[in-house]
Coordinates of C-alpha atoms in Angstrom, one line a residue:
Chain F
M1 CA 0.1 -21.9 1.5
V2 CA -0.2 -19.0 3.9
T3 CA 0.2 -19.8 7.5
T4 CA 0.5 -17.6 10.6
R5 CA 1.4 -18.5 14.1
E6 CA 0.6 -16.1 16.9
L7 CA 0.8 -13.1 14.6
S8 CA 0.4 -9.8 16.3
V9 CA 0.5 -6.2 15.2
R10 CA 1.1 -3.4 17.6
Y11 CA 1.0 0.4 17.1
G12 CA 2.8 1.8 20.2
T13 CA 1.0 0.3 23.2
K14 CA -2.1 -0.5 21.2
T15 CA -2.5 -4.0 20.0
A16 CA -4.4 -4.1 16.7
V17 CA -3.9 -7.8 16.0
D18 CA -3.6 -10.2 18.9
N19 CA -2.1 -13.7 18.4
I20 CA -3.8 -14.7 15.2
S21 CA -3.0 -18.2 13.9
F22 CA -4.5 -19.7 10.8
R23 CA -3.6 -21.9 7.9
A24 CA -4.9 -21.2 4.4
S25 CA -4.4 -23.6 1.5
A26 CA -4.6 -23.4 -2.3
G27 CA -8.1 -23.4 -3.8
E28 CA -9.6 -21.6 -0.7
W29 CA -11.1 -18.2 -0.5
W30 CA -10.6 -16.7 3.0
M31 CA -12.7 -13.9 4.2
I32 CA -11.4 -11.8 7.1
V33 CA -14.5 -10.2 8.7
G34 CA -15.4 -8.3 11.8
P35 CA -16.6 -4.9 12.9
N36 CA -14.8 -1.6 12.5
G37 CA -11.5 -1.5 14.5
A38 CA -11.4 -5.3 14.7
G39 CA -7.9 -5.3 13.2
K40 CA -8.9 -6.8 9.8
S41 CA -6.8 -4.3 7.8
S42 CA -3.9 -4.5 10.1
L43 CA -3.8 -8.2 9.6
A44 CA -4.0 -7.7 5.9
G45 CA -1.2 -5.2 6.3
A46 CA 1.0 -7.7 8.1
L47 CA 0.3 -10.4 5.4
T48 CA 1.2 -7.9 2.6
R49 CA 4.3 -6.8 4.6
T50 CA 3.2 -3.1 4.7
V51 CA 2.8 -3.2 8.5
P52 CA 5.5 -4.5 10.9
Y53 CA 4.3 -7.6 12.8
S54 CA 5.6 -10.0 15.5
G55 CA 5.0 -13.7 15.5
E56 CA 5.4 -15.9 12.5
A57 CA 3.9 -15.7 9.0
Y58 CA 4.8 -18.1 6.2
L59 CA 4.2 -18.2 2.5
N60 CA 4.9 -21.7 1.1
E61 CA 6.7 -22.7 4.3
R62 CA 9.0 -19.7 4.0
E63 CA 9.0 -16.7 6.4
L64 CA 7.4 -13.7 4.7
K65 CA 10.2 -11.4 5.8
S66 CA 12.8 -13.5 3.9
Y67 CA 11.3 -12.7 0.5
S68 CA 12.9 -9.9 -1.6
H69 CA 10.5 -7.3 -3.0
R70 CA 10.5 -8.8 -6.4
E71 CA 10.2 -12.4 -5.2
F72 CA 7.3 -11.4 -3.0
A73 CA 5.5 -9.5 -5.8
R74 CA 5.8 -12.6 -8.0
K75 CA 4.0 -14.7 -5.4
V76 CA 1.5 -12.2 -3.8
G77 CA -0.8 -9.8 -5.6
I78 CA -2.5 -7.1 -3.6
L79 CA -5.6 -5.1 -4.4
S80 CA -6.6 -2.4 -2.0
Q81 CA -9.0 0.5 -2.1
N82 CA -7.2 2.7 -4.6
N83 CA -7.0 6.4 -4.2
S84 CA -7.6 8.9 -6.9
N85 CA -5.5 9.2 -10.0
I86 CA -3.6 12.3 -10.6
Y87 CA -1.8 11.7 -13.9
A88 CA -3.4 10.5 -17.2
F89 CA -1.8 7.1 -17.5
T90 CA -3.4 4.8 -19.9
V91 CA -5.1 1.5 -18.8
D92 CA -2.4 -0.3 -20.7
E93 CA 0.4 1.4 -18.9
V94 CA -1.1 0.6 -15.5
V95 CA -1.8 -3.0 -16.3
S96 CA 1.7 -3.5 -17.8
L97 CA 3.3 -2.3 -14.6
G98 CA 2.0 -5.5 -13.1
R99 CA 4.9 -7.2 -14.9
Y100 CA 7.5 -5.1 -13.0
A101 CA 8.7 -7.9 -10.7
W102 CA 9.2 -10.2 -13.7
R103 CA 11.5 -7.9 -15.7
N104 CA 15.2 -8.0 -15.7
G105 CA 16.9 -4.6 -15.9
Y106 CA 15.9 -1.3 -17.5
F107 CA 16.4 -2.2 -21.1
S108 CA 14.7 -5.5 -21.2
G109 CA 11.1 -5.1 -22.4
T110 CA 8.2 -7.3 -21.6
D111 CA 8.9 -10.9 -22.6
A112 CA 6.4 -13.0 -24.6
E113 CA 5.0 -14.5 -21.5
G114 CA 4.5 -11.1 -20.0
K115 CA 2.7 -9.9 -23.1
D116 CA 0.4 -13.0 -22.9
R117 CA -0.4 -12.3 -19.3
I118 CA -1.2 -8.7 -19.9
R119 CA -3.5 -9.5 -22.9
E120 CA -5.2 -12.3 -20.9
A121 CA -5.7 -10.0 -17.9
L122 CA -7.2 -7.3 -20.1
E123 CA -9.5 -9.8 -21.8
K124 CA -10.7 -11.4 -18.6
T125 CA -11.6 -8.0 -17.1
G126 CA -13.2 -6.8 -20.3
L127 CA -10.7 -3.9 -20.7
T128 CA -9.3 -4.8 -24.1
E129 CA -11.3 -2.1 -25.9
M130 CA -10.4 0.5 -23.3
R131 CA -6.6 -0.2 -23.2
Q132 CA -5.7 3.2 -24.6
R133 CA -8.1 5.2 -22.4
S134 CA -6.8 7.5 -19.8
M135 CA -7.3 6.5 -16.1
L136 CA -8.8 9.9 -15.5
S137 CA -11.7 9.2 -17.8
L138 CA -12.8 6.0 -16.0
S139 CA -15.4 5.5 -13.3
G140 CA -14.5 4.2 -9.9
G141 CA -15.7 0.7 -10.8
E142 CA -13.7 0.7 -14.0
C143 CA -10.6 1.9 -12.2
Q144 CA -10.8 -0.9 -9.7
R145 CA -11.1 -3.4 -12.6
V146 CA -7.9 -1.9 -14.1
F147 CA -6.0 -2.5 -10.8
L148 CA -7.5 -6.1 -10.7
A149 CA -6.1 -6.6 -14.2
Q150 CA -2.8 -5.3 -13.0
V151 CA -2.8 -7.9 -10.2
M152 CA -3.8 -10.6 -12.7
A153 CA -0.9 -9.6 -15.0
Q154 CA 1.4 -10.0 -12.0
D155 CA 0.4 -13.7 -12.0
P156 CA 0.6 -14.3 -8.3
Q157 CA -0.3 -17.5 -6.4
V158 CA -2.0 -15.5 -3.6
M159 CA -4.3 -12.6 -4.0
I160 CA -4.8 -10.4 -1.0
L161 CA -7.7 -7.9 -1.2
D162 CA -8.3 -5.2 1.3
E163 CA -11.9 -3.9 1.0
P164 CA -11.7 -4.1 -2.8
A165 CA -15.3 -3.1 -3.4
N166 CA -15.6 -0.2 -1.0
H167 CA -17.6 2.6 -2.5
L168 CA -18.6 0.5 -5.5
D169 CA -22.1 0.1 -6.7
L170 CA -23.6 -3.4 -6.3
P171 CA -23.2 -4.4 -10.0
F172 CA -19.5 -3.4 -9.9
Q173 CA -19.1 -5.3 -6.6
K174 CA -20.6 -8.4 -8.1
Q175 CA -18.5 -8.1 -11.3
L176 CA -15.3 -7.8 -9.2
F177 CA -16.0 -10.8 -7.0
E178 CA -17.1 -12.9 -9.9
L179 CA -13.8 -12.1 -11.7
I180 CA -11.9 -13.2 -8.6
R181 CA -13.9 -16.4 -8.3
E182 CA -13.1 -17.1 -11.9
W183 CA -9.4 -16.4 -11.2
L184 CA -9.4 -18.8 -8.3
K185 CA -10.5 -21.7 -10.5
T186 CA -6.9 -22.2 -11.7
P187 CA -5.3 -24.8 -9.3
G188 CA -2.7 -23.6 -6.9
R189 CA -4.2 -20.2 -6.1
L190 CA -5.5 -18.7 -2.9
A191 CA -7.5 -15.5 -2.2
I192 CA -7.7 -13.7 1.1
T193 CA -10.2 -10.8 1.3
V194 CA -10.8 -8.3 4.0
T195 CA -14.4 -7.1 4.0
H196 CA -16.9 -5.7 6.3
D197 CA -19.7 -6.9 4.1
L198 CA -21.1 -10.1 5.6
N199 CA -23.2 -10.9 2.6
I200 CA -20.2 -10.8 0.3
A201 CA -18.2 -12.9 2.8
K202 CA -21.0 -15.5 3.1
R203 CA -21.7 -15.6 -0.6
Y204 CA -18.1 -15.9 -2.0
G205 CA -15.9 -17.2 0.9
S206 CA -15.0 -20.8 1.5
H207 CA -13.3 -20.0 4.8
A208 CA -13.6 -17.1 7.2
L209 CA -11.7 -15.5 10.0
L210 CA -14.0 -13.6 12.3
M211 CA -12.2 -11.0 14.3
N212 CA -13.1 -8.8 17.2
E213 CA -10.8 -6.4 19.0
G214 CA -7.8 -7.9 17.4
K215 CA -8.6 -11.5 18.5
A216 CA -10.0 -14.4 16.4
V217 CA -13.5 -15.3 17.4
G218 CA -13.8 -18.0 14.8
C219 CA -11.6 -19.5 12.2
G220 CA -12.4 -22.2 9.6
P221 CA -15.1 -23.0 7.0
V222 CA -17.5 -20.1 6.4
D223 CA -20.6 -22.0 7.6
E224 CA -18.9 -23.0 10.9
V225 CA -17.6 -19.5 11.6
M226 CA -20.3 -17.2 10.5
T227 CA -23.0 -18.6 12.7
K228 CA -25.9 -16.8 14.4
E229 CA -24.2 -17.1 17.8
N230 CA -20.7 -15.9 16.7
L231 CA -22.0 -12.9 14.8
E232 CA -24.3 -11.9 17.6
Q233 CA -21.4 -12.1 20.1
V234 CA -19.2 -9.9 17.9
Y235 CA -21.7 -7.4 16.6
D236 CA -23.8 -7.3 19.7
M237 CA -27.0 -7.5 17.7
D238 CA -29.0 -10.1 15.9
I239 CA -27.7 -10.0 12.4
Y240 CA -30.0 -12.7 11.1
E241 CA -33.1 -11.0 12.4
W242 CA -31.9 -7.7 10.7
M243 CA -31.4 -9.4 7.4
R244 CA -34.7 -11.2 7.5
E245 CA -36.5 -8.0 8.2
S246 CA -34.7 -6.3 5.3
L247 CA -35.7 -9.1 3.0
E248 CA -39.3 -8.9 4.1
M249 CA -39.4 -5.2 3.3
W250 CA -38.4 -6.0 -0.3
D251 CA -41.0 -8.8 -0.5
K252 CA -43.9 -6.5 0.4
Chain I
M1 CA -9.0 11.9 -23.1
S2 CA -8.0 13.4 -26.4
R3 CA -4.9 14.8 -24.6
G4 CA -2.0 12.7 -23.7
K5 CA -2.3 10.6 -26.8
I6 CA 0.6 11.7 -29.0
G7 CA 3.3 9.2 -28.8
Q8 CA 1.2 6.6 -27.1
K9 CA 0.0 5.1 -30.4
G10 CA 3.4 3.6 -30.9
K11 CA 3.8 0.1 -29.5
R12 CA 6.9 0.7 -27.5
D13 CA 6.6 3.1 -24.6
A14 CA 10.3 3.9 -24.3
F15 CA 12.3 6.8 -25.7
R16 CA 13.7 5.8 -29.1
I17 CA 17.2 6.4 -30.4
T18 CA 15.8 8.3 -33.4
E19 CA 13.9 10.6 -31.1
G20 CA 17.1 11.1 -29.1
V21 CA 19.0 12.1 -32.2
L22 CA 16.3 14.6 -33.2
W23 CA 16.2 16.2 -29.7
T24 CA 20.0 16.4 -29.7
L25 CA 20.0 18.2 -33.1
L26 CA 17.3 20.6 -31.9
T27 CA 19.2 21.3 -28.8
L28 CA 22.4 22.0 -30.7
L29 CA 20.6 24.2 -33.1
T30 CA 19.1 26.2 -30.3
A31 CA 22.5 26.5 -28.7
T32 CA 24.1 27.7 -31.9
V33 CA 21.3 30.3 -32.4
C34 CA 21.8 31.5 -28.7
I35 CA 25.5 31.8 -29.2
S36 CA 25.1 33.8 -32.4
V37 CA 22.5 36.3 -31.1
G38 CA 23.5 39.1 -28.7
S39 CA 24.9 42.6 -28.5
V40 CA 27.2 41.5 -31.3
S41 CA 25.6 39.3 -33.9
I42 CA 27.8 36.4 -35.2
P43 CA 26.8 34.4 -38.3
L44 CA 25.8 30.8 -37.5
E45 CA 28.6 29.1 -39.5
E46 CA 31.2 31.3 -37.8
V47 CA 29.9 30.1 -34.5
W48 CA 30.6 26.5 -35.6
R49 CA 34.0 27.4 -36.9
A50 CA 35.0 29.0 -33.6
V51 CA 33.7 26.1 -31.6
F52 CA 35.8 23.6 -33.6
G53 CA 38.8 25.8 -33.4
M54 CA 38.9 26.8 -37.1
P55 CA 39.9 30.3 -38.1
V56 CA 37.1 32.9 -37.8
S57 CA 36.7 36.1 -39.9
R58 CA 37.1 38.4 -36.9
A59 CA 39.3 37.8 -33.9
S60 CA 36.9 39.6 -31.6
W61 CA 34.2 37.1 -32.5
E62 CA 36.4 34.2 -31.4
S63 CA 37.0 35.7 -27.9
I64 CA 33.3 36.6 -27.5
I65 CA 32.3 33.1 -28.3
H66 CA 35.0 31.4 -26.2
W67 CA 35.0 33.5 -23.2
T68 CA 31.5 34.8 -22.9
R69 CA 28.8 33.1 -24.9
L70 CA 29.8 29.5 -25.2
P71 CA 30.2 28.8 -21.5
R72 CA 27.1 30.9 -20.7
V73 CA 24.8 29.1 -23.2
L74 CA 26.1 25.7 -22.4
C75 CA 25.7 26.4 -18.7
A76 CA 22.1 27.5 -19.3
G77 CA 21.5 24.3 -21.3
V78 CA 23.0 21.9 -18.8
M79 CA 21.2 23.7 -15.9
G80 CA 17.9 23.7 -17.7
A81 CA 18.2 20.0 -18.5
S82 CA 19.1 19.2 -14.9
L83 CA 16.4 21.3 -13.2
S84 CA 13.7 20.1 -15.6
L85 CA 14.7 16.4 -15.2
C86 CA 14.7 16.8 -11.4
G87 CA 11.3 18.5 -11.6
A88 CA 9.8 15.6 -13.7
A89 CA 11.3 13.0 -11.3
M90 CA 10.0 14.8 -8.1
Q91 CA 6.5 15.3 -9.6
G92 CA 6.3 11.5 -10.2
L93 CA 7.9 10.5 -6.9
L94 CA 5.7 12.7 -4.8
R95 CA 2.7 12.3 -7.0
N96 CA 2.4 16.0 -7.1
P97 CA 2.3 18.0 -10.4
L98 CA 3.4 21.2 -8.6
A99 CA 6.6 19.7 -7.1
D100 CA 9.8 21.4 -8.3
G101 CA 13.1 22.5 -6.7
S102 CA 11.8 26.0 -6.3
T103 CA 8.2 25.3 -5.1
L104 CA 9.4 22.7 -2.6
G105 CA 12.0 25.1 -1.2
I106 CA 15.0 22.9 -2.1
S107 CA 16.5 25.6 -4.3
S108 CA 16.4 28.3 -1.6
G109 CA 17.9 25.9 0.9
A110 CA 20.7 25.1 -1.6
A111 CA 21.3 28.8 -2.3
L112 CA 21.6 29.4 1.5
G113 CA 24.1 26.5 1.7
A114 CA 26.2 27.9 -1.2
A115 CA 26.2 31.4 0.2
L116 CA 27.1 30.1 3.6
S117 CA 30.2 28.3 2.3
I118 CA 31.4 31.5 0.6
V119 CA 30.9 33.5 3.8
L120 CA 32.6 30.9 6.0
G121 CA 35.3 30.3 3.4
I122 CA 34.7 26.5 3.0
S123 CA 36.5 25.4 -0.1
V124 CA 37.9 22.4 -1.8
P125 CA 41.6 22.8 -2.7
G126 CA 42.2 23.1 -6.5
M127 CA 38.5 23.5 -7.4
A128 CA 37.0 26.9 -6.5
A129 CA 33.5 25.9 -7.5
A130 CA 33.3 22.7 -5.5
G131 CA 33.0 24.2 -2.0
P132 CA 29.7 26.0 -2.6
A133 CA 28.5 23.1 -4.7
A134 CA 29.1 20.6 -1.9
M135 CA 27.4 22.8 0.7
A136 CA 24.5 23.5 -1.7
M137 CA 24.0 19.7 -2.2
V138 CA 24.0 19.0 1.5
F139 CA 21.6 21.9 2.2
A140 CA 19.4 20.8 -0.8
F141 CA 19.0 17.3 0.6
G142 CA 18.6 18.6 4.2
S143 CA 15.9 21.0 3.1
L144 CA 14.0 18.3 1.2
M145 CA 14.1 16.0 4.3
I146 CA 12.9 18.8 6.6
I147 CA 10.1 19.8 4.2
L148 CA 8.9 16.2 3.7
M149 CA 9.0 15.5 7.4
L150 CA 7.1 18.6 8.3
A151 CA 4.5 17.9 5.5
Y152 CA 4.3 14.3 6.6
S153 CA 3.7 15.2 10.3
M154 CA 0.9 17.6 9.2
D155 CA -0.8 15.4 6.7
R156 CA 0.2 11.7 6.3
S157 CA -1.1 11.5 2.8
L158 CA 1.4 14.2 1.7
A159 CA -1.4 16.0 -0.1
T160 CA -0.5 18.3 -3.0
H161 CA -1.3 21.6 -1.3
S162 CA 0.1 21.1 2.2
I163 CA 3.5 20.2 0.9
I164 CA 3.6 23.2 -1.4
M165 CA 2.6 25.4 1.5
I166 CA 5.4 24.2 3.6
G167 CA 7.7 24.7 0.7
V168 CA 6.7 28.3 0.4
I169 CA 7.2 28.9 4.1
F170 CA 10.6 27.2 4.0
T171 CA 11.6 29.3 1.0
M172 CA 10.7 32.5 2.9
L173 CA 12.7 31.4 5.9
A174 CA 15.7 30.4 3.8
S175 CA 15.6 33.6 1.7
G176 CA 15.3 35.7 4.9
I177 CA 18.4 34.1 6.4
L178 CA 20.1 34.5 3.0
S179 CA 19.3 38.2 2.9
L180 CA 20.6 38.6 6.4
L181 CA 23.8 36.8 5.4
I182 CA 24.3 39.1 2.4
T183 CA 23.7 42.2 4.5
F184 CA 26.4 41.2 6.9
S185 CA 28.9 39.7 4.5
G186 CA 29.7 42.9 2.6
E187 CA 31.7 42.3 -0.5
K188 CA 32.0 38.6 -0.2
L189 CA 28.6 37.7 -1.6
K190 CA 27.3 39.1 -4.8
T191 CA 23.9 40.7 -5.0
I192 CA 20.7 39.3 -3.5
T193 CA 19.2 38.9 -6.9
Y194 CA 21.9 36.6 -8.0
W195 CA 21.0 34.0 -5.4
T196 CA 17.3 34.5 -5.4
M197 CA 16.5 35.1 -9.1
G198 CA 19.5 33.3 -10.7
S199 CA 21.8 34.6 -13.4
M200 CA 23.8 33.0 -16.2
N201 CA 26.2 35.9 -16.4
G202 CA 30.0 35.2 -16.2
K203 CA 30.0 31.4 -16.1
T204 CA 33.3 29.5 -16.3
Y205 CA 34.3 26.3 -17.9
E206 CA 35.1 24.9 -14.5
Q207 CA 31.5 25.4 -13.4
L208 CA 30.2 24.0 -16.7
N209 CA 32.3 20.8 -16.3
M210 CA 31.1 20.4 -12.7
M211 CA 27.4 20.7 -13.7
T212 CA 27.9 18.4 -16.7
G213 CA 29.5 15.8 -14.5
A214 CA 26.6 15.9 -12.1
L215 CA 24.1 15.7 -14.9
V216 CA 25.8 12.7 -16.4
I217 CA 25.9 10.7 -13.1
C218 CA 22.6 11.8 -11.5
G219 CA 20.8 12.1 -14.8
A220 CA 21.7 8.5 -15.7
L221 CA 20.3 7.4 -12.3
L222 CA 17.1 9.3 -12.8
L223 CA 16.6 8.4 -16.4
T224 CA 16.7 4.7 -15.6
R225 CA 14.1 4.9 -12.9
G226 CA 11.3 5.5 -15.4
R227 CA 9.2 2.4 -14.5
E228 CA 9.6 3.0 -10.8
L229 CA 8.5 6.6 -11.1
N230 CA 5.5 5.5 -13.1
A231 CA 4.6 3.3 -10.2
F232 CA 5.1 6.1 -7.7
A233 CA 3.0 8.4 -9.9
I234 CA 0.1 5.9 -9.8
G235 CA 0.5 5.5 -6.0
E236 CA 3.2 4.7 -3.6
E237 CA 1.2 1.8 -2.2
N238 CA 0.7 0.4 -5.7
A239 CA 4.4 0.7 -6.3
M240 CA 5.0 -1.4 -3.2
H241 CA 2.5 -4.0 -4.3
I242 CA 4.0 -4.6 -7.7
G243 CA 7.5 -5.1 -6.1
V244 CA 9.3 -1.8 -6.3
P245 CA 11.8 -1.5 -3.5
V246 CA 10.1 1.7 -2.5
R247 CA 12.4 3.0 0.2
R248 CA 15.6 2.5 -1.8
V249 CA 14.2 4.0 -5.0
K250 CA 12.8 7.0 -3.1
L251 CA 16.2 7.7 -1.4
Q252 CA 18.1 7.3 -4.7
V253 CA 15.8 9.7 -6.5
M254 CA 15.9 12.2 -3.7
I255 CA 19.6 12.2 -3.4
A256 CA 20.1 12.4 -7.2
A257 CA 17.7 15.3 -7.4
S258 CA 19.2 17.1 -4.4
V259 CA 22.8 16.8 -5.8
L260 CA 21.7 18.1 -9.2
I261 CA 19.7 21.0 -7.8
G262 CA 22.5 21.8 -5.4
V263 CA 25.2 22.0 -8.0
C264 CA 22.9 24.0 -10.3
V265 CA 22.0 26.5 -7.6
S266 CA 25.6 26.9 -6.5
V267 CA 26.5 27.9 -10.1
G268 CA 23.5 29.9 -11.3
G269 CA 21.4 30.8 -8.2
S270 CA 17.9 29.5 -7.8
I271 CA 16.1 29.8 -11.1
A272 CA 12.5 29.2 -10.4
F273 CA 9.9 27.1 -12.1
V274 CA 12.0 25.5 -14.9
G275 CA 11.3 22.1 -13.5
L276 CA 7.6 22.9 -13.4
I277 CA 7.0 24.4 -16.8
V278 CA 8.9 22.0 -19.0
P279 CA 7.6 18.6 -17.7
H280 CA 4.1 20.0 -17.6
M281 CA 4.3 21.0 -21.2
I282 CA 5.7 17.6 -22.2
R283 CA 3.0 15.8 -20.2
L284 CA 0.3 17.8 -22.0
C285 CA 1.6 16.6 -25.3
S286 CA 2.7 13.1 -24.7
G287 CA 1.3 11.8 -21.4
P288 CA 2.7 11.0 -18.0
N289 CA 4.8 7.9 -18.8
H290 CA 8.2 8.7 -17.2
R291 CA 10.1 6.5 -19.7
R292 CA 9.3 9.2 -22.3
L293 CA 8.7 12.1 -19.9
L294 CA 12.2 12.1 -18.3
P295 CA 14.4 12.2 -21.4
R296 CA 12.0 14.6 -23.2
S297 CA 12.0 16.9 -20.1
M298 CA 15.7 16.9 -20.1
F299 CA 16.1 18.1 -23.7
G300 CA 13.1 20.4 -23.4
G301 CA 14.6 22.0 -20.3
A302 CA 17.9 22.6 -22.0
I303 CA 16.2 24.3 -24.9
F304 CA 13.9 26.3 -22.6
L305 CA 16.5 27.7 -20.4
M306 CA 18.9 28.6 -23.2
L307 CA 16.0 30.5 -24.9
A308 CA 14.9 32.1 -21.6
D309 CA 18.5 33.2 -21.0
L310 CA 18.6 34.6 -24.5
G311 CA 15.5 36.6 -23.7
A312 CA 17.0 37.8 -20.4
R313 CA 20.0 39.3 -22.1
T314 CA 18.4 40.6 -25.3
V315 CA 14.9 41.8 -24.6
L316 CA 15.8 45.0 -22.7
R317 CA 19.3 45.5 -24.2
P318 CA 21.6 46.8 -23.0
T319 CA 20.1 46.1 -19.6
E320 CA 20.3 42.5 -18.6
L321 CA 17.5 40.8 -16.7
P322 CA 18.2 37.9 -14.3
V323 CA 17.1 34.8 -16.1
G324 CA 15.0 33.9 -13.1
V325 CA 12.8 36.9 -13.9
V326 CA 11.9 35.4 -17.3
T327 CA 11.3 31.9 -16.0
S328 CA 9.3 33.2 -13.0
M329 CA 7.0 35.2 -15.2
I330 CA 6.2 32.2 -17.4
G331 CA 6.2 29.8 -14.5
A332 CA 3.8 31.7 -12.3
I333 CA 1.2 31.6 -15.0
V334 CA 1.7 27.9 -15.6
F335 CA 1.7 27.2 -11.8
I336 CA -1.7 29.0 -11.3
G337 CA -3.1 27.1 -14.3
I338 CA -2.1 23.7 -12.8
F339 CA -3.2 24.8 -9.3
V340 CA -6.7 25.8 -10.5
R341 CA -7.1 22.6 -12.5
S342 CA -6.1 20.4 -9.6
R343 CA -8.6 22.2 -7.3
K344 CA -11.3 21.5 -9.8
G345 CA -10.6 17.8 -9.5
G346 CA -8.2 17.9 -12.4
K347 CA -10.0 15.9 -15.1
G348 CA -7.6 14.6 -17.8
L349 CA -5.0 17.3 -18.1
W350 CA -1.8 15.8 -17.2

């Protein structure tokens, strides 16, 4: 579904992503992991076409750059760390905007399918009761759920998430990732998540791309990539030992 | 939360035809009142008779209406509608409730352009008003580009306050150059207050037609960008994600707003804060959805500036105030109100 071949991202002379190749298929949940500055977000930026890249990247065997804005938005939904809200839009207004790429012209309203998608997205994310609330009255976790609902209303085949749970409390993180896991159960869908949280990656991912200094250290099924040796090499510390110690502290 | 609810209870979020008709009637009523009130009071029905070319009780009324009040009031209306529509659009596009032609420095740039064309004698044959208007448009767009580039180089997130600060500095610079120009131009340019505070005195039908033309073309473009502006107001990145052709829409809105502001400033000088006050009021009552906000701001702006102009010429009769004085006094208070609220983290007000 999503394939890259020797994809690189450069800012001036600095290379943020260095010749990354991978192939992600429907039904999989890819986790892009690695330490700060590894190039995770730049890679996500290239895949979402927000950052210029060199090399090749395909969606359904078609070069990413060849899609129009609307075509791309119908195929790929993106959830990032959202910044603060300034205006008092309602939950409904934000979620309905997810149908933007499916509309034809200014005067056509949302069609029946669009309305179903919006209702479904609100239901799945538990926002139906809150649909008339102002975005300014919501907590960070609720806001992020609204934007997830927007992506769901967009009805994409691929969902790309860039640190979607940053700054969220544990229950909200769990809620968010469970919702995405639920979304992935429909056949023909793919999720790609950038996260620095190794627990999340291990728990939810089916595949992982472990990056360090722009290069891929490992690429494939989570259990093969996120090994003791690979993580130790990338993070320069014994991650397993650290986690075991943490657990023991709780067990006391 | 209680705010911003009116009008959102309805199922459709767009501006309805019935509402448009109501606004049009209200605008026409305001215009009629503004034409009838003044140093000489004219009864309302006589105003309508004169406008439709029917015989009027006194001949002097007819000439007052046709040659003084009608073009003046209509110019104020069209200008108010344009400035307010531009303000609403810029506030959405830049995600900044303080954005307006005057706070960003676009108006003073445009005033400089218009004054420059008069001093240098740049003109379009057959249409006296077109030379200054064209220069004002170019300068308006140029100013907007310079301000955005400076703000962007200082602070990549284009934060509310840094962009306004650059706007203020730019305004001072442009006004300084303008004053210099006026000092050296002698009789060619009218007084400084005309360009810096704005005035609705002595407007012609030619100017009115030019502004109306600009409003019809650019207004149509802006009014149909409601959904895109909603997306920008939520976040430019979000707009990109849902499939808005971000760069194209941004350029369209900026050009349309610059053209409108340029034409308005070349005719009436820079009238401050109209584009700030009106959209802000509308947002308080009916929420930030641009599909409603834009048309409502347009009508609201027309009504507001006609009334402000009425105030400017009647409050201290027989002395006439520049209309910009009236709008600035109201605008400054509203501006401070928004500023304070946004510093506090702005919970739930617009």
